[in-house]
Coordinates of N, CA and C in Angstrom, one line a residue:
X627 N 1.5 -4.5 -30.4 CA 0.4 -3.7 -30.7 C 0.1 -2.8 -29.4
X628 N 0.1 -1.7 -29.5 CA -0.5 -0.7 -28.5 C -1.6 -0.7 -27.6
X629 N -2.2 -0.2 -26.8 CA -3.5 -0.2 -26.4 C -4.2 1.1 -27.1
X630 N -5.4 1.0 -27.2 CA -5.8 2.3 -28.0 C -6.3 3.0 -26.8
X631 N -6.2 4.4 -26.9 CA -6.9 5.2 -26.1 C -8.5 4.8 -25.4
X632 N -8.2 4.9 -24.4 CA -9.6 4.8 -24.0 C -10.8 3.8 -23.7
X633 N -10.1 2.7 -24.6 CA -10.0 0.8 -24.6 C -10.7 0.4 -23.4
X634 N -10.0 0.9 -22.1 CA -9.3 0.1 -21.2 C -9.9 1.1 -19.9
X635 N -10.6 0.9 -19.1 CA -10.7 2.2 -18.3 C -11.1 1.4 -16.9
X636 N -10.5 2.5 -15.5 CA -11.2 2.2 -14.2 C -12.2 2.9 -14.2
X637 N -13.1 1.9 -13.9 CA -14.5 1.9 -13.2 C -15.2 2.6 -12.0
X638 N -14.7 2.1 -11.6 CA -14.5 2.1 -9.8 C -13.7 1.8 -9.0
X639 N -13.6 2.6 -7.9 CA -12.8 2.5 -6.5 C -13.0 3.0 -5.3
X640 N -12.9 2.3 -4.2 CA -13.7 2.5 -3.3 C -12.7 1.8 -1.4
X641 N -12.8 2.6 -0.3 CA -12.2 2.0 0.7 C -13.2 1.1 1.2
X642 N -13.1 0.1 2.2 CA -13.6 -0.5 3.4 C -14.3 1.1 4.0
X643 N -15.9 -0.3 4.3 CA -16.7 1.0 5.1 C -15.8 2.0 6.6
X644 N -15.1 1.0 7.3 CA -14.3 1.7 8.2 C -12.6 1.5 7.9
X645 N -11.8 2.5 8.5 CA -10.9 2.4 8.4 C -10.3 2.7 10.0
X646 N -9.0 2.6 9.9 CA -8.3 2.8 11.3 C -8.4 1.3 12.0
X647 N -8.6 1.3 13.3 CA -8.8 0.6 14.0 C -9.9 -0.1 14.1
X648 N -10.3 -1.7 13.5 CA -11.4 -2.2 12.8 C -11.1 -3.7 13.8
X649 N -11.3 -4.1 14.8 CA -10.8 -5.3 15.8 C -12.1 -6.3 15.3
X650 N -13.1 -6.3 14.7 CA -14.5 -6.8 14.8 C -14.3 -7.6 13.4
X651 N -13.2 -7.2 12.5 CA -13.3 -7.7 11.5 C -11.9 -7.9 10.5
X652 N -11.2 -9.7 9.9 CA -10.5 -9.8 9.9 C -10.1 -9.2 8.2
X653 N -8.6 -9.5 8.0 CA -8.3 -9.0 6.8 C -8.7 -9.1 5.5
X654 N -9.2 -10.5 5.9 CA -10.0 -10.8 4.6 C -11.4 -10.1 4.7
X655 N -12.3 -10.1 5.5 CA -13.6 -9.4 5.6 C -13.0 -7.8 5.1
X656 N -11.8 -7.3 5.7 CA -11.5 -5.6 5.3 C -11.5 -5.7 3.2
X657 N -10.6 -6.7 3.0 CA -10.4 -6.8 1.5 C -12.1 -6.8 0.8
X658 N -12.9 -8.3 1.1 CA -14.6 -8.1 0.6 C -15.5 -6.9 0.7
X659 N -15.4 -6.2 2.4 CA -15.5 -4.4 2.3 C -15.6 -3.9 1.4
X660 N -14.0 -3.5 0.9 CA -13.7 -2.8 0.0 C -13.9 -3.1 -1.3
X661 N -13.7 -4.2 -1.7 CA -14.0 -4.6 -2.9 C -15.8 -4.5 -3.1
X662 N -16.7 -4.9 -2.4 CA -18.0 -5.3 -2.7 C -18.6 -3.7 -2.8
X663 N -17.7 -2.9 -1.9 CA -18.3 -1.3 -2.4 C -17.2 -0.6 -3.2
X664 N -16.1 -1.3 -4.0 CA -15.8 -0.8 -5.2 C -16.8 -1.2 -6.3
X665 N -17.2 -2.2 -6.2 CA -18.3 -3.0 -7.2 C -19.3 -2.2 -7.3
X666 N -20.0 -1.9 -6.1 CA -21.0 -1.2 -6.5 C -20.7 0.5 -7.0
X667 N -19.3 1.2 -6.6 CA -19.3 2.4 -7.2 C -19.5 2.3 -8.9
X668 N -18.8 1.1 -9.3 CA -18.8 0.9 -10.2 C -19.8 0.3 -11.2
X669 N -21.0 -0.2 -10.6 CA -22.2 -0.4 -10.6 C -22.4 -2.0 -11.3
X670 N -21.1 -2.7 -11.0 CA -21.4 -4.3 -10.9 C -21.2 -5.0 -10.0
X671 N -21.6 -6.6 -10.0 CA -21.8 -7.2 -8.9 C -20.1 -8.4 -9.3
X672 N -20.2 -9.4 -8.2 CA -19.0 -10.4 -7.7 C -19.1 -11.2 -9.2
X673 N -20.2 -11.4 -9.8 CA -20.3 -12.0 -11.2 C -20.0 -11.8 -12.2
X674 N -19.5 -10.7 -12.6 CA -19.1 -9.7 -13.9 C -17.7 -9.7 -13.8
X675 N -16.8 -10.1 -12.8 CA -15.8 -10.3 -12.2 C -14.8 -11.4 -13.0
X676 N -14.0 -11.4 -13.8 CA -13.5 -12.7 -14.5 C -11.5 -12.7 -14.1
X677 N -11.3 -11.3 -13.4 CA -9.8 -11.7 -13.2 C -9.5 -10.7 -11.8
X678 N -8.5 -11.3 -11.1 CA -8.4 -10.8 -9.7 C -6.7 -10.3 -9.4
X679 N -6.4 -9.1 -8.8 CA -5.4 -9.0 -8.4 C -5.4 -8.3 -7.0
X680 N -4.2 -9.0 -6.3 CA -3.8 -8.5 -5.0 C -2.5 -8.8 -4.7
X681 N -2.2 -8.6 -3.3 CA -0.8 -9.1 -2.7 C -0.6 -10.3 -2.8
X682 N 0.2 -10.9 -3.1 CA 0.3 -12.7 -2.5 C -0.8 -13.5 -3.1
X683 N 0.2 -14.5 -4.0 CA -0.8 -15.7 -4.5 C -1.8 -16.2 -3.9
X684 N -1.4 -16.9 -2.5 CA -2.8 -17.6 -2.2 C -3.8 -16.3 -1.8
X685 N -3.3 -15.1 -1.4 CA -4.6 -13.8 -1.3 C -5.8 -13.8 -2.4
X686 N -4.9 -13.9 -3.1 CA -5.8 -13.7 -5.1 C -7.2 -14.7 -4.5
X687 N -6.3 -16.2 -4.2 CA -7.2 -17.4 -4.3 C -8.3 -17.2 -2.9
X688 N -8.2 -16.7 -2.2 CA -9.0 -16.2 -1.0 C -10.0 -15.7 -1.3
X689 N -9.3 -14.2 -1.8 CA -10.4 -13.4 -2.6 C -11.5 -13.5 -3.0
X690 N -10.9 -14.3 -4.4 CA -11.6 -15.0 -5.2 C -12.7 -16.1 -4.6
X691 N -12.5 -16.9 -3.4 CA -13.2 -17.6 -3.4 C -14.5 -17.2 -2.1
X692 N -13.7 -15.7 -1.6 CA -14.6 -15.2 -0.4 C -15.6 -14.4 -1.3
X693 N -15.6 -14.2 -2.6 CA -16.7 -13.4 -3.0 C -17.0 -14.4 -3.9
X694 N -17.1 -15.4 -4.2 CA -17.7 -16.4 -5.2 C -17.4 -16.1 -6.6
X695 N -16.3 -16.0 -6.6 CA -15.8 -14.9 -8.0 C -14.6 -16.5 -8.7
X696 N -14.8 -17.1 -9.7 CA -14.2 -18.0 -10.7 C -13.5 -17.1 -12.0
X697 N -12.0 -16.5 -11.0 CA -11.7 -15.8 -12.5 C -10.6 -16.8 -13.1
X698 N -10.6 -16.1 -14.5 CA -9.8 -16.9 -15.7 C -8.6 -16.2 -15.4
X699 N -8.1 -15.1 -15.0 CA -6.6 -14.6 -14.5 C -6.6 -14.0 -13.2
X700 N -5.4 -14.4 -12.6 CA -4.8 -13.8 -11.3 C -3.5 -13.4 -11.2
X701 N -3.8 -12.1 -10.3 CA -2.2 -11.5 -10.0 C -1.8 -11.8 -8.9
X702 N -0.6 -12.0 -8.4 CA -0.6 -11.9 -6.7 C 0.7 -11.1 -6.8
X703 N 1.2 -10.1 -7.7 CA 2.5 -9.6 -7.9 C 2.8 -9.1 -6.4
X704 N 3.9 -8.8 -5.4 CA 4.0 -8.0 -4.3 C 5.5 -7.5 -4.5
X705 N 5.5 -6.2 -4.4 CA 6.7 -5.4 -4.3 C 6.7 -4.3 -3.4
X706 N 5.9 -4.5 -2.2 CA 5.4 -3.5 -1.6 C 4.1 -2.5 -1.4
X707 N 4.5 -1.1 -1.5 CA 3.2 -0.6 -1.1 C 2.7 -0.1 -2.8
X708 N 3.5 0.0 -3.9 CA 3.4 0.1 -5.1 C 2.7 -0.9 -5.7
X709 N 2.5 -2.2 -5.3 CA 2.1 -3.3 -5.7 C 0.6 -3.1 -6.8
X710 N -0.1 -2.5 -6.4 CA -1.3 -1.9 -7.0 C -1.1 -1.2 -7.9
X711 N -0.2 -0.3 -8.0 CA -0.1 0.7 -9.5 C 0.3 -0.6 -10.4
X712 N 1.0 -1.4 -9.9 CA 2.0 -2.5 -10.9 C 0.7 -3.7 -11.3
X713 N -0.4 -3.8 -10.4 CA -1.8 -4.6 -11.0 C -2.9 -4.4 -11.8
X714 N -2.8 -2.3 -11.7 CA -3.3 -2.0 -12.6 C -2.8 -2.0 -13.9
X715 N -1.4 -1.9 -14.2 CA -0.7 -2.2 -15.5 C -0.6 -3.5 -15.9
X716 N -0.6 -4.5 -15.3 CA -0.9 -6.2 -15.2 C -1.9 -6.2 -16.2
X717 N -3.6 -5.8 -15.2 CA -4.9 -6.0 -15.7 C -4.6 -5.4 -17.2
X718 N -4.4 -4.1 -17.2 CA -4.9 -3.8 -18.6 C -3.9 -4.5 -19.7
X719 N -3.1 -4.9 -19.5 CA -2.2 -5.6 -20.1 C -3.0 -7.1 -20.7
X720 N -4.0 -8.1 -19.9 CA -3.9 -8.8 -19.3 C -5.8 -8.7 -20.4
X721 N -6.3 -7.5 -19.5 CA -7.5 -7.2 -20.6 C -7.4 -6.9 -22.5
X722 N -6.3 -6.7 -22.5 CA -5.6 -6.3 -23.8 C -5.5 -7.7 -24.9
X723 N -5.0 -8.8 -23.9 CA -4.3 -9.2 -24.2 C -5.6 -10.8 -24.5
X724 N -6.9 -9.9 -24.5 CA -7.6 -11.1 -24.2 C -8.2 -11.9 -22.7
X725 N -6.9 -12.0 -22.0 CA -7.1 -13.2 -20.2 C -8.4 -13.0 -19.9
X726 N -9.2 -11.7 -20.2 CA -10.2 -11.2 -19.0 C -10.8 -10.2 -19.6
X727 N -12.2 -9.7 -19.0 CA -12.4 -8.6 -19.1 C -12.5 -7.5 -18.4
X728 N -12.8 -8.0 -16.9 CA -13.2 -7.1 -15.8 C -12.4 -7.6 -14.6
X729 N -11.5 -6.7 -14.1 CA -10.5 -6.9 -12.9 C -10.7 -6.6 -11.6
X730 N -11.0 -7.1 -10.5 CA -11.2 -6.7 -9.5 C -9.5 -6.4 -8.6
X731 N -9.2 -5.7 -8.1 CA -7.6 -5.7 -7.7 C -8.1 -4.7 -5.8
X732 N -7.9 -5.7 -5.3 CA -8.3 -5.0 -3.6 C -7.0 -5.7 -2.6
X733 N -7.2 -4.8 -1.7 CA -6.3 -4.8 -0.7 C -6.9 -4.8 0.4
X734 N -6.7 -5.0 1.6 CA -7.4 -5.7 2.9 C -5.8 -5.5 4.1
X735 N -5.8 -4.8 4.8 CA -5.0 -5.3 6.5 C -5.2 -4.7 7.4
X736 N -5.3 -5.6 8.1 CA -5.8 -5.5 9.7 C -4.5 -4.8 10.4
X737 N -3.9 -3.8 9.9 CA -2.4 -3.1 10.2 C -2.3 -2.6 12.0
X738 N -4.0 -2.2 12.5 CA -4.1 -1.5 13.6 C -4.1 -3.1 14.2
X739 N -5.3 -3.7 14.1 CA -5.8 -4.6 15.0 C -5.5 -5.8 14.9
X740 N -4.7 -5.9 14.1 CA -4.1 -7.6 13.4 C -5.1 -8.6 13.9
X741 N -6.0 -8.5 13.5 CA -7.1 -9.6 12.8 C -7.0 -10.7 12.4
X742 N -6.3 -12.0 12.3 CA -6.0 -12.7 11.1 C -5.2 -11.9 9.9
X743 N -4.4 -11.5 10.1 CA -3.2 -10.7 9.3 C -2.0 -11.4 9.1
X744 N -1.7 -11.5 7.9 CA -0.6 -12.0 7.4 C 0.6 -11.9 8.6
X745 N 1.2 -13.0 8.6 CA 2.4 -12.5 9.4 C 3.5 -11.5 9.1
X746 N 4.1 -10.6 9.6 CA 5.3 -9.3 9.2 C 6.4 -9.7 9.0
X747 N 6.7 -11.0 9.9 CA 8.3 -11.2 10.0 C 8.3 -12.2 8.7
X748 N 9.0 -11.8 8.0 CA 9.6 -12.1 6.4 C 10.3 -14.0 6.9
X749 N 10.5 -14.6 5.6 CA 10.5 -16.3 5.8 C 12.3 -16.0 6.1
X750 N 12.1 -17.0 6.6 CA 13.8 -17.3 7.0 C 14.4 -17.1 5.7
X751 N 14.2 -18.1 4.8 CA 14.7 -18.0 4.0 C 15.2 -17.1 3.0
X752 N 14.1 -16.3 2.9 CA 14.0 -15.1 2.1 C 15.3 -13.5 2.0
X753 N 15.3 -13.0 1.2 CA 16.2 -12.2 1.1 C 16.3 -11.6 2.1
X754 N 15.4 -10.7 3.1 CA 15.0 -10.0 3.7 C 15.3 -11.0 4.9
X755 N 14.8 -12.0 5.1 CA 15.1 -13.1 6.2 C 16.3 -13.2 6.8
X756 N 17.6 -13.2 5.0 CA 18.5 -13.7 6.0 C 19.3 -12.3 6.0
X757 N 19.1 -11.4 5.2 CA 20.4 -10.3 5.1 C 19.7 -8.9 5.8
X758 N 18.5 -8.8 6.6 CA 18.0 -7.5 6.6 C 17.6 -7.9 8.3
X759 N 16.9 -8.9 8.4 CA 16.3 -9.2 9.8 C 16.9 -9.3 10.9
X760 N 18.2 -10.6 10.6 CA 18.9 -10.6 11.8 C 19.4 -9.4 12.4
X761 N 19.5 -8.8 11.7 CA 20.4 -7.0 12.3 C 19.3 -6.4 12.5
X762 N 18.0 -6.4 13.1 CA 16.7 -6.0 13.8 C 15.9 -4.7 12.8
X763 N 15.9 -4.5 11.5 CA 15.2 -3.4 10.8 C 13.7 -4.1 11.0
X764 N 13.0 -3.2 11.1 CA 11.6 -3.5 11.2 C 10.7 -2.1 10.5
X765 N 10.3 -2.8 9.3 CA 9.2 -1.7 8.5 C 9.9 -0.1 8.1
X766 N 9.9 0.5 7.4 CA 10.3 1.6 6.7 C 11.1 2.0 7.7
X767 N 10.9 2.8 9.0 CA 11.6 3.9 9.2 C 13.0 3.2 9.5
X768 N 13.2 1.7 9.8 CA 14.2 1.4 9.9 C 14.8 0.6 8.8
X769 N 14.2 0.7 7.7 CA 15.1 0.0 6.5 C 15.3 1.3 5.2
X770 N 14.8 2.4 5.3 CA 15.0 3.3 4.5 C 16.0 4.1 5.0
X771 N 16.8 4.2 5.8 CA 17.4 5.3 6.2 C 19.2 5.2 5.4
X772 N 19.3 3.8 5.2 CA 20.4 4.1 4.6 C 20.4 4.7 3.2
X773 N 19.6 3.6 2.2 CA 19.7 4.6 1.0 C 19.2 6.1 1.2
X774 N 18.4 6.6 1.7 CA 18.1 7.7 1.6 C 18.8 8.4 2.3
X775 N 19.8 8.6 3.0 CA 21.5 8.7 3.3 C 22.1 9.1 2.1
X776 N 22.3 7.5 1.3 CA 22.9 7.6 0.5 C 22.5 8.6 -0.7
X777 N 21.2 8.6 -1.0 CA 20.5 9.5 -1.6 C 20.9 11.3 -1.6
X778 N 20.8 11.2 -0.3 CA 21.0 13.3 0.3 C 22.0 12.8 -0.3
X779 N 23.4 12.2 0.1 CA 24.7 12.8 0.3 C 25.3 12.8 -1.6
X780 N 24.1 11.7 -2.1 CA 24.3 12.1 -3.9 C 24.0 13.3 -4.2
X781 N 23.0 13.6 -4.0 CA 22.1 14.8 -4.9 C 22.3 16.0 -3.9
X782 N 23.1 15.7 -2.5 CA 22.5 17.5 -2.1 C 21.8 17.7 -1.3
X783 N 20.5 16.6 -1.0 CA 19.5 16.9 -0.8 C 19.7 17.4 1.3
X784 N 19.0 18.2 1.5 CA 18.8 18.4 3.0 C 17.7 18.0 3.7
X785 N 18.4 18.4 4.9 CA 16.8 17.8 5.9 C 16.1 18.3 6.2
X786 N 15.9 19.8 5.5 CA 15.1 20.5 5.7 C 13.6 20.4 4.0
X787 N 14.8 19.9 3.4 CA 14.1 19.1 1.7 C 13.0 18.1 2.0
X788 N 13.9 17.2 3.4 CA 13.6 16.0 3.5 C 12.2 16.0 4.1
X789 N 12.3 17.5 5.0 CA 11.1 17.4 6.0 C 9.6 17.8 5.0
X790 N 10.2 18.8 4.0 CA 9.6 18.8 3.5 C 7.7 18.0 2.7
X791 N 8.7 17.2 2.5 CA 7.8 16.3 1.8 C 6.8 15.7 2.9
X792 N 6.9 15.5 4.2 CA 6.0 15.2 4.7 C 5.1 16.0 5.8
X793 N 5.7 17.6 5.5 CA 4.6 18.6 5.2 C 3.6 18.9 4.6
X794 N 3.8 18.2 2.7 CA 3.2 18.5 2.1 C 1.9 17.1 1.9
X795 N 2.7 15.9 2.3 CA 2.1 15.2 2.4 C 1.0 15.4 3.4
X796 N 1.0 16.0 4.9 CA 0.1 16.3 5.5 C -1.2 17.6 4.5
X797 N -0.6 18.3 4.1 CA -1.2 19.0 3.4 C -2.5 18.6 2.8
X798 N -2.1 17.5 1.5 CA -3.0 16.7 1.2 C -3.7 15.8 2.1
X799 N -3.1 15.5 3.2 CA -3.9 14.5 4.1 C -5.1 15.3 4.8
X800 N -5.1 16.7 4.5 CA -6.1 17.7 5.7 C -7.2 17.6 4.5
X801 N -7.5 17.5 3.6 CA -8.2 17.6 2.4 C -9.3 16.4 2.8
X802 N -8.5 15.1 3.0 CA -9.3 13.7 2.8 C -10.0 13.6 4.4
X803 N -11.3 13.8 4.7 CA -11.7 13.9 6.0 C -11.5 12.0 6.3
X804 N -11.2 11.4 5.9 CA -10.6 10.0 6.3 C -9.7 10.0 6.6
X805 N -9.0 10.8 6.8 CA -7.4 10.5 6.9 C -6.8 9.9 8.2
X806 N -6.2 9.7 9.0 CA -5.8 9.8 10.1 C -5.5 10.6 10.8
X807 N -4.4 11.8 10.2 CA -3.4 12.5 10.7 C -3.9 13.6 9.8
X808 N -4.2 14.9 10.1 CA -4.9 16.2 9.3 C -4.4 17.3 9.6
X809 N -4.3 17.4 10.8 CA -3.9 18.8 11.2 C -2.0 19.5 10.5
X810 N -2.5 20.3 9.9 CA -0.8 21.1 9.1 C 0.0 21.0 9.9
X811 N 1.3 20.5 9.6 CA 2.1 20.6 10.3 C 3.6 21.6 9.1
X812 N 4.7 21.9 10.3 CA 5.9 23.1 9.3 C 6.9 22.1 9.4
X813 N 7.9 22.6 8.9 CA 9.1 21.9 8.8 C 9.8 22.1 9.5
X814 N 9.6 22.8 10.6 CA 10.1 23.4 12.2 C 9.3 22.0 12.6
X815 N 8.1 21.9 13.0 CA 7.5 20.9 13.6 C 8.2 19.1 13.3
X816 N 8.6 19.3 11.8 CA 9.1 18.2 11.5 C 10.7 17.6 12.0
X817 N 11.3 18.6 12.0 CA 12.7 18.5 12.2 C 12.9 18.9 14.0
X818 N 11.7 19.2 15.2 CA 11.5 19.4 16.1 C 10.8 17.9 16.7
X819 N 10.7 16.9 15.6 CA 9.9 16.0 16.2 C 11.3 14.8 16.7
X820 N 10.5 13.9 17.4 CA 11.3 13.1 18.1 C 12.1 11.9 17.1
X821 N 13.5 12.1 16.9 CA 14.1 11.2 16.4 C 13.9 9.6 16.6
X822 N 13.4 8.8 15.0 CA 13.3 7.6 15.4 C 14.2 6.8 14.5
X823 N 15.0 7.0 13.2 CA 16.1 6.5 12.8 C 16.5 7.6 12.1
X824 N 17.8 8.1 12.0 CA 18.2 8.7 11.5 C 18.7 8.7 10.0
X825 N 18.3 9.6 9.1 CA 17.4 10.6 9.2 C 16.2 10.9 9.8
X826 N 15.1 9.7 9.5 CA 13.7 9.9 9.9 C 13.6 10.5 11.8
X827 N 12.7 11.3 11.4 CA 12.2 11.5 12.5 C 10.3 11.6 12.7
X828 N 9.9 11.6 14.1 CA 8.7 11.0 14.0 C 7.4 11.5 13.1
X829 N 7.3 12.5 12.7 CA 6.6 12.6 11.6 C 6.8 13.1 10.5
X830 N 8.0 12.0 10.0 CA 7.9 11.5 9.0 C 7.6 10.0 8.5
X831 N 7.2 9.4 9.6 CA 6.8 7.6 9.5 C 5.6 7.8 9.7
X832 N 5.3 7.0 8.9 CA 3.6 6.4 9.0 C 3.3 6.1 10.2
X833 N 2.0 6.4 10.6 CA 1.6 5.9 12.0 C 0.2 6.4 12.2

């Protein structure tokens, strides 16, 4: 059975009152932030609340229990920084399907100030643990560079394509007076910036 048009809708969304560099307060306080002023754009409180999604199982259960929220379903799907588009397909899925009616789904890290912040370095065990770490990649700019290697040398693509995109991404970043990083930058600037894995160079990584 389908979802019907219109069934199913976001409410609200909303960041943590500060962003950036936040040392006064841990990742779980950044997650309650944002969520307790998604709630209200949305113009309900922690009790209207019946299903919860985030990063990481016990996160859900954190969540859930830092806002006094008893929901009947939880996500803790994590596949990265997409994880969220993949919770909002979950919930309505999940709303559809009966579990719930109203989904709270927030995210929280202390990325600047590490706060009580999950740990980065991946479990020993883990895929990443044993085939990615020991050879020293650490966070995008050093784990994307091969496929996207692989990538140009499929399709064509150049590095002047490549710079591209995080031109334009500045673009939109001058729009959002939150942003971090605002000021326009060219694809001379990009391909003039200081090499930090090859391909990438420095503004093209997050920072």
């Amino acid at each position: 059975m389908s979802i019907a048009p219109g069934s199913i809708a976001i409410v609200g969304a909303a960041e943590s009152t500060r962003i950036g560099s936040v040392p006064e307060m841990s990742q779980i306080m950044l997650h309650a932030d944002a969520a307790l002023n998604a709630l209200a754009d949305a113009g309900l409180k922690p009790s209207d609340i019946d299903g919860v999604a985030c990063t990481g199982a016990m996160m859900t259960q954190q969540v859930a229990h830092y806002l006094g929220i008893t929901p009947k379903w939880v996500d803790g799907t994590s596949v990265g920084g997409c994880s969220f588009m993949l919770h909002v397909r979950h919930a309505a899925a999940a709303i559809h399907a009966g579990y719930c009616n109203t989904v709270l789904i927030t995210h929280g890290e202390s990325g600047k100030s590490r706060i009580n912040a999950t740990p980065r370095p991946p479990e020993p065990q883990s895929l990443n643990g044993q085939f990615e770490a020991p050879y020293g990649p650490f966070g995008p700019p050093t784990l994307f560079p091969i496929p996207v290697l692989r990538y140009m040398k499929t399709y064509g693509v150049t590095h002047e394509q490549l710079a591209m995109v995080a031109v334009v991404q500045r673009e939109w970043a001058s729009r959002n007076p939150r942003a971090a990083q605002r000021d326009p930058i060219t694809v001379e600037d990009v391909l003039g910036s200081r090499m930090i894995a090859y391909p990438f160079r420095l503004l093209q990584c997050c920072w």
